[in-house]
XYZ file of C-alpha atoms in Angstrom:
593
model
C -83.456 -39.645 81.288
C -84.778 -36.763 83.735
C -82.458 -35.181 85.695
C -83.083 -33.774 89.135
C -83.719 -29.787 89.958
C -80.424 -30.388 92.121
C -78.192 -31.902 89.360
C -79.316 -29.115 86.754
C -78.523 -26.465 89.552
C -75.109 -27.740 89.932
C -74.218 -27.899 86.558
C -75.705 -24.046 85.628
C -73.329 -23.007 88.903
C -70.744 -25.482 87.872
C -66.947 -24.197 86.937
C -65.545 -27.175 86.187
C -67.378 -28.583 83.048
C -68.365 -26.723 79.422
C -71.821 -25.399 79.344
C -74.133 -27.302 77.541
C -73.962 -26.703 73.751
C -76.989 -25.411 71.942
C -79.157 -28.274 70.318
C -77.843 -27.942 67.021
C -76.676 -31.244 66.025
C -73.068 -31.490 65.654
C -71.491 -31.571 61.624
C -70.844 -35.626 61.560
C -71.517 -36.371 58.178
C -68.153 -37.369 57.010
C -67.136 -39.806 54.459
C -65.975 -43.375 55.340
C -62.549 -42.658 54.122
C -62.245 -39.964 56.146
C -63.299 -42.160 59.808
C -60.569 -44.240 58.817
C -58.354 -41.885 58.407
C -59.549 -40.465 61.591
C -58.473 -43.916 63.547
C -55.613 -44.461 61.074
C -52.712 -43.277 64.716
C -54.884 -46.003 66.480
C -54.856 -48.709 64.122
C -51.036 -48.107 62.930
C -49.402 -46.936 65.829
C -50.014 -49.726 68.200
C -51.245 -53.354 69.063
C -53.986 -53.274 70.511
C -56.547 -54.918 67.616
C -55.789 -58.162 67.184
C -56.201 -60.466 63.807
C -57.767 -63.542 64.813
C -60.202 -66.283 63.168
C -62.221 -66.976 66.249
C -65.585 -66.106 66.554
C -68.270 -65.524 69.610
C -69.416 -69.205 70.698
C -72.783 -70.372 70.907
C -72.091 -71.328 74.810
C -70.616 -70.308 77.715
C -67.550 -73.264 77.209
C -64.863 -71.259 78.590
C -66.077 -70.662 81.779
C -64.204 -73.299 84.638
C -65.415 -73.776 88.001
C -64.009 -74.796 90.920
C -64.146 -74.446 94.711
C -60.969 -72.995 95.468
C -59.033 -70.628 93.490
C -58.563 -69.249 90.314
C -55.873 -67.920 87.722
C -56.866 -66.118 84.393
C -53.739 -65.822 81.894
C -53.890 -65.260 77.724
C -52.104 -68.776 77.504
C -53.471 -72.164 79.347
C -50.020 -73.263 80.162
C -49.430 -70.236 82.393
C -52.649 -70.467 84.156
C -52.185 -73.946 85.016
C -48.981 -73.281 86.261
C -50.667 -70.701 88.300
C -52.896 -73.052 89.582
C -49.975 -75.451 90.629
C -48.531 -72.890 92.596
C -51.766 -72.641 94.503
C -52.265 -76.233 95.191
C -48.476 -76.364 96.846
C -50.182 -74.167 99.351
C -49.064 -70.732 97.382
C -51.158 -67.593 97.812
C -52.564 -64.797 94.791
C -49.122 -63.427 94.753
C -47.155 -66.299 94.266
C -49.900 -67.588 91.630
C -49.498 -64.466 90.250
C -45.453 -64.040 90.124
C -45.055 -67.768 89.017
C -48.078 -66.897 86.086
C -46.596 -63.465 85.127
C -42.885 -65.479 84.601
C -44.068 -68.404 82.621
C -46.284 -65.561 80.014
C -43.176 -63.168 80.438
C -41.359 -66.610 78.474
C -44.112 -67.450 75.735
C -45.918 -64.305 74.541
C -42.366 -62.041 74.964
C -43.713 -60.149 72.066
C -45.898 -58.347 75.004
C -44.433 -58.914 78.553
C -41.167 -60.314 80.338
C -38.975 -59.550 82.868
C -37.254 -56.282 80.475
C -40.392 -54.454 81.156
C -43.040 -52.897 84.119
C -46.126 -52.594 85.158
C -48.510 -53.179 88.235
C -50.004 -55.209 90.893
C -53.151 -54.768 92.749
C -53.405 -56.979 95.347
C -56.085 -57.993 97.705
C -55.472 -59.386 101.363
C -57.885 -61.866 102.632
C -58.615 -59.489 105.289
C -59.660 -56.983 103.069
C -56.561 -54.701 102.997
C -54.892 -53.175 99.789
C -51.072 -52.692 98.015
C -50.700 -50.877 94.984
C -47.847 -51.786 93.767
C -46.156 -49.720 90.699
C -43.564 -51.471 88.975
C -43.288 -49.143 86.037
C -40.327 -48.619 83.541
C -38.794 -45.355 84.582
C -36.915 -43.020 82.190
C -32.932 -43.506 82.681
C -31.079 -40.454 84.588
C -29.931 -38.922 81.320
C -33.209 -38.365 79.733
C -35.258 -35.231 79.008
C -38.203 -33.805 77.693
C -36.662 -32.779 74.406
C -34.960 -36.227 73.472
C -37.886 -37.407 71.041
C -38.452 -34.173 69.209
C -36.347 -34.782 66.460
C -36.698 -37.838 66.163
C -40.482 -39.586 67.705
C -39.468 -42.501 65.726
C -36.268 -43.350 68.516
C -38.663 -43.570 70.939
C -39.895 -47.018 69.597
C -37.157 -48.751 68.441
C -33.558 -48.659 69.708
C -31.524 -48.458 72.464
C -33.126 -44.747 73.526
C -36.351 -46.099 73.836
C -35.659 -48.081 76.888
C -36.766 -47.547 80.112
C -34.873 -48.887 83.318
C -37.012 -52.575 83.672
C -39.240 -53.001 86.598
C -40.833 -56.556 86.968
C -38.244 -57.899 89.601
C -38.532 -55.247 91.585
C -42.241 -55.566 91.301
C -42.136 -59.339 92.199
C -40.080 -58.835 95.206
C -41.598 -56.031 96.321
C -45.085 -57.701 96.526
C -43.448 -61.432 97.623
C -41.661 -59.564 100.383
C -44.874 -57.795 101.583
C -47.142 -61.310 100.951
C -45.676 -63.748 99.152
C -45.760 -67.522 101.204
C -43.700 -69.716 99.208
C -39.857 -69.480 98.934
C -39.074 -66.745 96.121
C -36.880 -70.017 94.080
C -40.103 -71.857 93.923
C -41.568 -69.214 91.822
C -38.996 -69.623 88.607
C -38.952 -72.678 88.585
C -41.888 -73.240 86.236
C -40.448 -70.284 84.013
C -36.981 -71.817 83.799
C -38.118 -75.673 83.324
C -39.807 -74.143 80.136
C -37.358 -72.015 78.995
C -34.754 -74.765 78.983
C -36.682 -77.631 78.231
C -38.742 -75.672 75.294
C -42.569 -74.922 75.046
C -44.564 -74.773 71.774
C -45.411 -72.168 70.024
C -48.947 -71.094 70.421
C -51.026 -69.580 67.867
C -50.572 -66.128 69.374
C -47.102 -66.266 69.254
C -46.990 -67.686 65.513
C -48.922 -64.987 64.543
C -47.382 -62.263 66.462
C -43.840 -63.486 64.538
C -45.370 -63.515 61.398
C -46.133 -60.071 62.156
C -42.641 -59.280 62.578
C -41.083 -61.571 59.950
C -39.402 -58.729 58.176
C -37.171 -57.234 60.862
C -37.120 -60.369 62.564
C -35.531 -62.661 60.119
C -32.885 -59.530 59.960
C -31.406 -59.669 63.566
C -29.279 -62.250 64.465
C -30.436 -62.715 68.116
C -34.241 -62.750 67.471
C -33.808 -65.490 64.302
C -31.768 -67.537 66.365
C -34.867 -68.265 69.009
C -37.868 -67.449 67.000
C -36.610 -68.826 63.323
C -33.689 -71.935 64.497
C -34.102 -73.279 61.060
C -33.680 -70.662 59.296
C -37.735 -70.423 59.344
C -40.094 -68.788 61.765
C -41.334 -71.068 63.865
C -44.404 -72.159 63.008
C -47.427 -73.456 65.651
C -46.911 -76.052 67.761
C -43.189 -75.821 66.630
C -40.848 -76.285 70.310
C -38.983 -73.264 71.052
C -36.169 -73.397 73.770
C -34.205 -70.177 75.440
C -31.705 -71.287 77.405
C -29.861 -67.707 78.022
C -33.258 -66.543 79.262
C -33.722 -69.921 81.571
C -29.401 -69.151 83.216
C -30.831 -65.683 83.434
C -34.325 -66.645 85.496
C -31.942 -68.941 87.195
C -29.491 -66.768 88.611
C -32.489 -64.102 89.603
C -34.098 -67.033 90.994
C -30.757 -68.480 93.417
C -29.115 -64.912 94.137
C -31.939 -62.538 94.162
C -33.251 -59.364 92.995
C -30.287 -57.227 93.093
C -28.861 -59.828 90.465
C -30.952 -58.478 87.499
C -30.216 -54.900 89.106
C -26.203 -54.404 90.291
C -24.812 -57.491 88.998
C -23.556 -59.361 85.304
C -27.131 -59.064 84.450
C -27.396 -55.501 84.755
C -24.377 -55.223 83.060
C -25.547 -56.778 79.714
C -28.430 -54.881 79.834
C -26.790 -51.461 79.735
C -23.862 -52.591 77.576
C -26.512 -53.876 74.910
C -28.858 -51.186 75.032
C -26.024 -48.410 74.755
C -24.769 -50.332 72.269
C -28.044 -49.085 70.183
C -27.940 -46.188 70.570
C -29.271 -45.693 74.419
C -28.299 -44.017 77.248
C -29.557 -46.764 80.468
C -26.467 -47.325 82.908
C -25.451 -48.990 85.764
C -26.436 -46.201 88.419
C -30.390 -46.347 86.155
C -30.421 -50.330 86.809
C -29.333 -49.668 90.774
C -31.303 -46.705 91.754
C -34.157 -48.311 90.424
C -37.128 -48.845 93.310
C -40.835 -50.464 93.089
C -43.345 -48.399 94.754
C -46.630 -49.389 97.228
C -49.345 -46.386 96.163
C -52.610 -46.127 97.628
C -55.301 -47.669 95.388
C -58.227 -45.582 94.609
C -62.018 -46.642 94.425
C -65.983 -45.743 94.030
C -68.901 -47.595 94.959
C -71.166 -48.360 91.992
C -73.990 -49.881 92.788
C -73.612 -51.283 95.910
C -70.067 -52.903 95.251
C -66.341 -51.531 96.057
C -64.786 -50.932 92.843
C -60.882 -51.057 93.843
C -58.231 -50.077 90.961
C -54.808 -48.475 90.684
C -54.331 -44.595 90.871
C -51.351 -42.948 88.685
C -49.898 -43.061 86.644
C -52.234 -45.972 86.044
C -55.593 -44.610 84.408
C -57.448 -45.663 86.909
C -59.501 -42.244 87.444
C -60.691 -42.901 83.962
C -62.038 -46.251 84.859
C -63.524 -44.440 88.027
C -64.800 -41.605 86.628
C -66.562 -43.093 83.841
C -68.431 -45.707 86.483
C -69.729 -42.645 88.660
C -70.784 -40.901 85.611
C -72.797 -44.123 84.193
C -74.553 -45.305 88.042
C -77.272 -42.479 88.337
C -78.426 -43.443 84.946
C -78.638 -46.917 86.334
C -78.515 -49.140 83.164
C -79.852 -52.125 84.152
C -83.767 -50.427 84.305
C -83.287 -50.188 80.247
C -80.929 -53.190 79.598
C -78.698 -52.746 76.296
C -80.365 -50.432 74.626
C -78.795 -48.342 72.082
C -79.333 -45.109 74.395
C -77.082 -46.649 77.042
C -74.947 -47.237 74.636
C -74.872 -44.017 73.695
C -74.312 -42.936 77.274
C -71.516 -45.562 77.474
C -69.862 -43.851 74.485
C -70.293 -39.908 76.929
C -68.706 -41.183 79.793
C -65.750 -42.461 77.826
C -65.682 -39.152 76.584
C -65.273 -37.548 79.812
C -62.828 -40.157 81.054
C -60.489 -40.131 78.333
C -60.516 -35.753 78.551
C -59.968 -36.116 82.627
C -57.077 -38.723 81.179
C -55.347 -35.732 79.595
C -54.700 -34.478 82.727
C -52.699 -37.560 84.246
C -49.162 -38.206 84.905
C -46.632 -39.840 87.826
C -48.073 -38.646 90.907
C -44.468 -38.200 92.097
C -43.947 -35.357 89.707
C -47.274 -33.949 89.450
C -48.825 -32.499 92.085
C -52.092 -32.205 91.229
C -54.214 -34.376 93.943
C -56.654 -32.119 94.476
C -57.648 -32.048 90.764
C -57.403 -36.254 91.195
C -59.774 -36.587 93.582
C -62.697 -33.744 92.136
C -62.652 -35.970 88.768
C -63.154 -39.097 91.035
C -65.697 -37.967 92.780
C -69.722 -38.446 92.637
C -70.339 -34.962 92.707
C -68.013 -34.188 89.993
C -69.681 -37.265 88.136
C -73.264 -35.676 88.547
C -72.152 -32.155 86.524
C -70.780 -34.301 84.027
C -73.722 -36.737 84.217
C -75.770 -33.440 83.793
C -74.278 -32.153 80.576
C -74.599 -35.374 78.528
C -76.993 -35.585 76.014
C -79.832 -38.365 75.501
C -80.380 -36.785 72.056
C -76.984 -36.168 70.481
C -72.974 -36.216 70.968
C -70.398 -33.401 70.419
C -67.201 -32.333 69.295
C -64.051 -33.395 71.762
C -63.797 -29.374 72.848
C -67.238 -29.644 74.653
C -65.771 -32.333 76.847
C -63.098 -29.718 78.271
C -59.942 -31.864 77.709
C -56.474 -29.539 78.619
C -54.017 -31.559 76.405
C -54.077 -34.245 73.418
C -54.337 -37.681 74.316
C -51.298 -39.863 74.972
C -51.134 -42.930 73.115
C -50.732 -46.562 74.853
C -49.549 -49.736 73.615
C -49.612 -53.941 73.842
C -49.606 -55.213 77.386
C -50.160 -58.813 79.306
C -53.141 -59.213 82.406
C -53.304 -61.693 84.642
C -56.223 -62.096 87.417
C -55.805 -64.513 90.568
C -57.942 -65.779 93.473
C -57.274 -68.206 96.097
C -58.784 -69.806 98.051
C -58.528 -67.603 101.374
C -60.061 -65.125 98.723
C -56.747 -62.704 98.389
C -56.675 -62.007 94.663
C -54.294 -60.350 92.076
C -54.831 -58.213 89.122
C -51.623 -57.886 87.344
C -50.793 -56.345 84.334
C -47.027 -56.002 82.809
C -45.779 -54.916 79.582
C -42.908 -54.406 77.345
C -45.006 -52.137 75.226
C -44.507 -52.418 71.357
C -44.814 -55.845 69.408
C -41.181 -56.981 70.952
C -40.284 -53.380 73.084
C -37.513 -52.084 71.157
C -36.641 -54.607 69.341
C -33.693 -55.534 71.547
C -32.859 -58.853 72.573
C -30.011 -58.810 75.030
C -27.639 -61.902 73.524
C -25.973 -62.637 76.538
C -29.218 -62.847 79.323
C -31.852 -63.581 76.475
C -34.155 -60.365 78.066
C -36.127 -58.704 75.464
C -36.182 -54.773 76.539
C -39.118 -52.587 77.356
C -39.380 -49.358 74.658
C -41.781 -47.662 77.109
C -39.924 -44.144 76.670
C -42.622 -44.411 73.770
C -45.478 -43.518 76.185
C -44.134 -40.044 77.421
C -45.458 -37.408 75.553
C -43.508 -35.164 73.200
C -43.027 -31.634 73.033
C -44.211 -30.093 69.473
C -47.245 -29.846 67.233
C -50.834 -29.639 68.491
C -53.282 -32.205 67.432
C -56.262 -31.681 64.901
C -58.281 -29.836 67.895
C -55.592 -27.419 68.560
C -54.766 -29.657 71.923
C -50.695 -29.748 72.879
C -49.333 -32.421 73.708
C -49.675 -33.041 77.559
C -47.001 -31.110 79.710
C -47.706 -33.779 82.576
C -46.507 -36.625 81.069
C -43.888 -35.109 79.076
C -39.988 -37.212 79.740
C -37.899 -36.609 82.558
C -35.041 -38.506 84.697
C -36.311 -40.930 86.822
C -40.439 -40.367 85.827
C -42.629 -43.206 85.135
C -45.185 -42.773 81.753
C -48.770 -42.804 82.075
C -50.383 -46.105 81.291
C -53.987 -47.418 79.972
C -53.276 -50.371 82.805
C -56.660 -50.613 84.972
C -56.098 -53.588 87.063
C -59.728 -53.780 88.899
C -60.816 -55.808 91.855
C -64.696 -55.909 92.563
C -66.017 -56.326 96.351
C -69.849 -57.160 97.248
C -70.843 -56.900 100.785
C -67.051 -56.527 101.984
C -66.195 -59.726 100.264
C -64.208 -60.243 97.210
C -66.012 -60.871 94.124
C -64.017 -60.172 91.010
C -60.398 -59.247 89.661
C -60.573 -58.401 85.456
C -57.721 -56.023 83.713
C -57.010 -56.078 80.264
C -54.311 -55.781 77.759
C -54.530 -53.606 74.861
C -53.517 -49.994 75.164
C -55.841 -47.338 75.301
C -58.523 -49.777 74.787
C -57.396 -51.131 78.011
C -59.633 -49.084 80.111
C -62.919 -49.625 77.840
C -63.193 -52.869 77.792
C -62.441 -53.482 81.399
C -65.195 -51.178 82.345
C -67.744 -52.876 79.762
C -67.076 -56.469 81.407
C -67.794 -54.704 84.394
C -71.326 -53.242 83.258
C -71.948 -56.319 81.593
C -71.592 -58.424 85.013
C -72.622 -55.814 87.179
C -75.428 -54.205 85.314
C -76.254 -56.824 82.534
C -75.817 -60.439 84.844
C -73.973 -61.723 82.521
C -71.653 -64.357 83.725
C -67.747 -63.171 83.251
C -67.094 -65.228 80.043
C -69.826 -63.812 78.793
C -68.868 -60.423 79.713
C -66.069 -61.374 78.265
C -66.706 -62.343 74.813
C -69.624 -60.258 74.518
C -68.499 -57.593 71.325
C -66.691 -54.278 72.738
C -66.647 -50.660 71.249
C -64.253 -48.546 71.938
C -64.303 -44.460 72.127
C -60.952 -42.393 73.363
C -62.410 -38.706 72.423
C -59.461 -37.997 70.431
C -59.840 -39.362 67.471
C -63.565 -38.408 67.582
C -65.003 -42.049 66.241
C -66.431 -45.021 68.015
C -64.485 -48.636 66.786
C -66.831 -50.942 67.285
C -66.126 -55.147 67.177
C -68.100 -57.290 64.700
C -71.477 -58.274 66.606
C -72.916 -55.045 67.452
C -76.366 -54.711 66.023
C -78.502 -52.760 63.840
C -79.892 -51.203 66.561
C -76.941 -50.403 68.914
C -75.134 -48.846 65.326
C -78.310 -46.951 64.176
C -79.153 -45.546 68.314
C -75.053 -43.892 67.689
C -75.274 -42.929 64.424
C -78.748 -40.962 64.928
C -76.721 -39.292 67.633
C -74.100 -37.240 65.646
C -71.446 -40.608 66.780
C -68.983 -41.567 63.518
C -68.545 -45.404 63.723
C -66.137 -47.299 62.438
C -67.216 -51.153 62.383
C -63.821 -53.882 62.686
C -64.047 -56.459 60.187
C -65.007 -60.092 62.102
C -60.825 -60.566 62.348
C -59.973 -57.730 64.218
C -60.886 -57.736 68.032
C -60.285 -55.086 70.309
C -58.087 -56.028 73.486
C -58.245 -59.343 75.588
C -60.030 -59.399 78.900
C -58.900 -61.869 81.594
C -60.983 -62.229 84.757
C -61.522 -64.602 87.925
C -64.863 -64.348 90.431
C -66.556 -66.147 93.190
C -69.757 -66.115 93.784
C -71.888 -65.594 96.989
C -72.184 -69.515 97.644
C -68.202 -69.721 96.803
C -68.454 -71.535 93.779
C -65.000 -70.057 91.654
C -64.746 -69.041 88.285
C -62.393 -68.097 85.786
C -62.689 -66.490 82.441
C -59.774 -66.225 80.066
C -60.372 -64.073 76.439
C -60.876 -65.953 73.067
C -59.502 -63.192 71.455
C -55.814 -64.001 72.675
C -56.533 -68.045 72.331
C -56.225 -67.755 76.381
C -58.059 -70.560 78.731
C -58.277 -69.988 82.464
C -57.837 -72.671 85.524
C -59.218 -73.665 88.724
C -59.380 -76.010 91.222
């Protein structure tokens, strides 16, 4: 694609980016043993791919439509109880609270009310709240705690950041919430007393897990009563979790935070090892941010800021609009420029942290930017990739892990996108045996101090541990205006590959017109700079893989079971028909009504 005399001014004058490499093609010749080697931190360090026997259907069948609202959730149970919540005359948030509860109960391998995350809501009229419900390390951490030890950052007591998700919930139900704040567990509680059955997810997620599992008493008893995991369909009651979501639900908030609850929580976790206490649990607060956002194309492209990677997600969509994909369609070039702007994104990513101890807004807003986007725009290559240095990252990559997204619309069109986590398969591991909470290990997704990466890259300074900070996170909850009217909320769960496959169901609906389950299901690749190797899904064809690999790209194709992330998205469209898209890759089925 031609640039113009202006852009290739700008980047010859331009401070901020690499200059242009000379033509030689980059040395990417390497073995196949050696790409998988090169992805082998990805694939074994988190849980983002997931094993599944599903394939791409013929048809668009999991697209629902309805006239009023929407709710998108990995598990049908949860959106319907999302949709019930609507119908009593509930808004987004309450959809969205109720929703995030009843998943917080079935797939707690992923999400619950021991972890964080965020909420990006949209009023009917049009205003914003970023809200940032994010673990935070306890008061007697520090940057050298992991060092010795990286593996004590995953499992065990030390590992555990002070839970946010109440404060999240009543943060955002204070602020727009309708229905009374009781009303909202009730759904959660009913199934955590009563039972629910195990879905295939789940099943598999235990079977993942069997070994440690079937070695702790308080996991076995819930997930294996018989001596057995259970199996699929197989009911599954937790009633400590239901007198837990009960008491939140009749005496508030500050319940979980300053009362027995608490308590447990800090008694159990210490108990392994941890150093959470009662002041941690107290002094914990949810916070409103400002969201940030771009127009691409004509729409309002609305996401969080940090320590969300929202720039990423912002940055990449400036670079990609000059080169405006839909004249060429999919193509393997746009591909290829797909793969460049993740590049970028994922090097501006190294320079992210909590805004409330970095201060480094001015840097924030240049990488958001359209004119920073057209010097980047200007240094990517039609003809050929190049090694992670050219794309100027300042530290190594941080690593990200599981997660849960939601995405809500009602019918006064406010919308949610919400996405929580606990982190690891199961956090740390813990199960609390008095409340039933499973706790966050999101201490995991600071970065430690020590040896540099394969590129020479430290680890980054911004996001390294300290009392009271919140980790940077992959989380890109999204909502999509056209013509000052809401269109679409989509977010992800997955880790790192969080942010790439939210942004290609956005080209795919904004640039390709595909429909959002389509978008949805369509195959995904996924490119983080660091390692330097595109993963690409099962699907992809000859064409798209020959178009990288004739650019200098190393590719690593999933086998057909192994998906990359789950997308979950809700949209109207411009004569107000609603839809709702849940993704096949985490067995998940949206509602309306």
């Amino acid at each position: 694609m031609s640039l113009s005399a202006a852009e290739q001014g700008q980047t010859e004058q331009s401070t901020l980016l690499p200059k242009q490499l000379d033509s030689r093609k980059p040395l990417i010749s390497k073995k196949a043993g050696a790409l998988l080697l090169g992805i082998a931190a990805v694939v074994g360090l988190s849980t983002f791919f997931f094993s599944t026997e599903i394939h791409k259907p013929a048809s668009s069948s999991g697209l629902v439509e309805g006239k009023n609202g929407a709710v998108a959730v990995e598990a049908e149970q949860c959106s319907n109880v999302g949709i019930e919540i609507l119908k009593k005359g509930g808004n987004a948030v309450d959809s969205a609270i109720a929703s995030a509860l009843c998943i917080g109960v079935i797939d707690s391998f992923a999400t619950g009310i021991g972890g964080g995350g965020f909420m990006l809501i949209r009023s009917p009229n049009g205003t914003y709240d970023f809200i940032d419900f994010r673990e935070t390390a306890p008061g007697a951490s520090h940057k050298d705690m992991f060092v010795e030890d990286p593996s004590k950052a995953q499992v065990g007591g030390l590992s555990v950041g002070v839970p946010g998700e109440i404060r999240g919930f009543q943060l955002a139900h204070e602020r727009h919430g309708k229905l009374p704040w009781e009303e909202l567990f009730t759904p959660a509680i009913d199934m955590s007393r009563n039972g629910f059955n195990t879905t295939r997810l789940l099943a598999q997620r235990l079977q993942s897990a069997k070994e440690w599992i079937m070695q702790d008493a308080t996991f076995s008893a819930v997930f294996a009563p018989n001596g057995q995991l259970a199996m699929e369909g197989q009911l599954i009651k937790r009633p400590s979790l239901a007198d837990t979501l009960e008491i939140i639900a009749k005496q508030g908030p500050d319940a979980f935070y300053e009362g027995l609850i608490a308590a447990s929580i800090v008694n159990t976790t210490v108990n392994n090892g941890g150093i959470l206490t009662m002041e941690d649990m107290k002094n914990y607060q949810a916070v409103v941010r400002p969201p940030i956002s771009t127009y691409y194309h004509g729409r309002k492209i609305v996401t969080g800021g940090t320590p969300t990677s929202g720039h990423v997600l912002i940055s990449a969509l400036n670079i990609l609009e000059r080169f405006n994909l839909r004249l060429l369609g999919e193509v393997g070039l746009n591909v290829h420029r797909l793969v460049e702007a993740l590049k970028y994104g994922f090097a501006f990513r190294t320079e992210l942290g909590d805004p409330d101890y970095v201060d480094n807004a001015d840097r924030l807003e240049e990488i958001i930017s359209k004119d920073w986007a057209s010097l980047a725009r200007a240094n990517i290559s039609d003809d050929h990739t190049h090694e992670p240095t050219f794309y100027n990252p300042k530290f190594d990559n941080s690593e990200a892990h599981g997660t849960m997204h939601l995405s809500v619309v009602d019918e006064n069109d406010g919308a949610v996108a919400l996405t929580s986590t606990v982190n690891l398969l199961f956090g740390a591991r813990i199960m609390d045996p008095v409340t039933g909470i499973i706790l966050n290990d999101e201490m995991d997704d600071f970065s430690i101090p020590g040896i540099p990466n394969a590129f020479g890259l430290q680890p980054s300074v911004y996001n390294y541990v300290y009392p009271g900070k919140r980790s940077l996170s992959s989380c890109v909850p999204t909502i999509i205006e056209r013509d000052s009217k809401f269109e679409m909320a989509v977010g992800a769960s997955g880790g790192s590959m969080i942010i790439t496959a939210t942004l290609g169901v956005i080209l795919d609906v904004v640039d390709y017109g595909k429909n959002i389950f389509d978008a949805i299901v369509a195959p995904r690749l996924h490119h983080q700079l660091m390692p330097n190797t595109a993963i690409l899904e099962d699907g992809f064809s000859k064409q798209y893989i020959d178009a990288l690999q004739s650019r200098g790209h190393d590719i690593v194709v999933l086998p057909k079971s192994m998906k990359i992330t789950a997308v979950q998205a809700v949209m109207r469209s411009p004569d107000g028909t609603v839809y709702g898209a849940s993704d096949i890759r985490k067995y998940g089925q949206a509602a309306v009504y």
